[in-house]
Amino acid sequence: MEKLLQYINALQPDERDLFAGRCGTSVSYLRKAVSLGQTLGPALCVSIELASGGEVRRADLRSDWPLIWPELGTADTRQ
């Protein structure tokens, strides 16, 4: 989740809103989820990965990613 926060903070304010919109949520929701350590839903994780161009991966957002997305394999995706 820290990688998501770093990604959001690196964006310009207007880019943050566009990014969150592409994810189907708001910047405030994403910040709150990070600060509370909430587990994001699988669909939102995929949206974040796509909207960030792969800079924030599903595996960065959930520790149980191999159970949800076994097709990603066991390779280390936390580059």
CSV table of C-alpha atoms in Angstrom, one decimal:
chain,number,residue,atom,x,y,z
A,1,MET,CA,0.0,0.0,0.0
A,2,GLU,CA,3.0,2.3,0.6
A,3,LYS,CA,3.7,2.1,-3.1
A,4,LEU,CA,0.2,3.4,-3.9
A,5,LEU,CA,0.7,6.3,-1.6
A,6,GLN,CA,4.0,7.2,-3.1
A,7,TYR,CA,2.5,7.0,-6.6
A,8,ILE,CA,-0.4,9.3,-5.6
A,9,ASN,CA,1.9,11.8,-3.9
A,10,ALA,CA,4.1,12.0,-7.0
A,11,LEU,CA,1.1,13.1,-9.2
A,12,GLN,CA,0.0,16.7,-9.6
A,13,PRO,CA,-3.3,17.5,-7.9
A,14,ASP,CA,-5.3,17.4,-11.1
A,15,GLU,CA,-3.6,14.1,-12.2
A,16,ARG,CA,-4.6,12.6,-8.8
A,17,ASP,CA,-8.2,13.2,-9.5
A,18,LEU,CA,-7.9,11.8,-13.0
A,19,PHE,CA,-6.1,8.7,-11.7
A,20,ALA,CA,-8.7,8.1,-9.0
A,21,GLY,CA,-11.5,8.6,-11.5
A,22,ARG,CA,-9.9,6.0,-13.8
A,23,CYS,CA,-9.9,3.6,-10.9
A,24,GLY,CA,-13.5,4.3,-10.1
A,25,THR,CA,-12.9,5.9,-6.8
A,26,SER,CA,-11.7,9.1,-5.2
A,27,VAL,CA,-8.3,10.2,-3.9
A,28,SER,CA,-9.7,10.7,-0.4
A,29,TYR,CA,-10.9,7.0,-0.4
A,30,LEU,CA,-7.5,5.8,-1.5
A,31,ARG,CA,-5.6,7.9,1.1
A,32,LYS,CA,-8.0,6.7,3.8
A,33,ALA,CA,-7.6,3.1,2.8
A,34,VAL,CA,-3.9,3.4,2.9
A,35,SER,CA,-3.9,5.2,6.3
A,36,LEU,CA,-6.2,2.6,7.9
A,37,GLY,CA,-4.5,-0.4,6.3
A,38,GLN,CA,-7.7,-1.5,4.6
A,39,THR,CA,-7.6,-4.3,2.1
A,40,LEU,CA,-8.7,-3.1,-1.3
A,41,GLY,CA,-11.0,-5.2,-3.3
A,42,PRO,CA,-9.6,-7.3,-6.2
A,43,ALA,CA,-11.4,-5.2,-8.9
A,44,LEU,CA,-10.0,-2.0,-7.5
A,45,CYS,CA,-6.5,-3.4,-7.3
A,46,VAL,CA,-6.7,-4.3,-11.0
A,47,SER,CA,-8.0,-0.8,-11.8
A,48,ILE,CA,-5.1,0.7,-9.9
A,49,GLU,CA,-2.6,-1.5,-11.8
A,50,LEU,CA,-4.1,-0.5,-15.1
A,51,ALA,CA,-4.5,3.2,-14.4
A,52,SER,CA,-1.0,3.5,-13.1
A,53,GLY,CA,0.5,1.8,-16.1
A,54,GLY,CA,1.8,-1.1,-14.0
A,55,GLU,CA,3.7,1.2,-11.6
A,56,VAL,CA,1.5,0.0,-8.7
A,57,ARG,CA,0.9,-3.7,-9.1
A,58,ARG,CA,-1.8,-5.9,-7.7
A,59,ALA,CA,0.9,-7.7,-5.7
A,60,ASP,CA,1.8,-4.3,-4.1
A,61,LEU,CA,-1.7,-3.9,-2.8
A,62,ARG,CA,-2.6,-7.3,-1.4
A,63,SER,CA,-0.5,-9.9,0.4
A,64,ASP,CA,-2.9,-12.7,-0.7
A,65,TRP,CA,-2.5,-11.9,-4.4
A,66,PRO,CA,-1.4,-15.5,-5.3
A,67,LEU,CA,-4.7,-16.8,-4.1
A,68,ILE,CA,-6.7,-14.3,-6.1
A,69,TRP,CA,-4.6,-14.1,-9.2
A,70,PRO,CA,-2.7,-17.4,-9.5
A,71,GLU,CA,-2.1,-16.7,-13.2
A,72,LEU,CA,0.5,-14.1,-12.2
A,73,GLY,CA,2.7,-17.0,-11.1
A,74,THR,CA,5.1,-17.2,-8.2
A,75,ALA,CA,7.6,-14.8,-9.8
A,76,ASP,CA,8.4,-11.8,-7.7
A,77,THR,CA,6.2,-9.0,-9.0
A,78,ARG,CA,7.2,-6.5,-6.4
A,79,GLN,CA,9.9,-4.8,-8.4
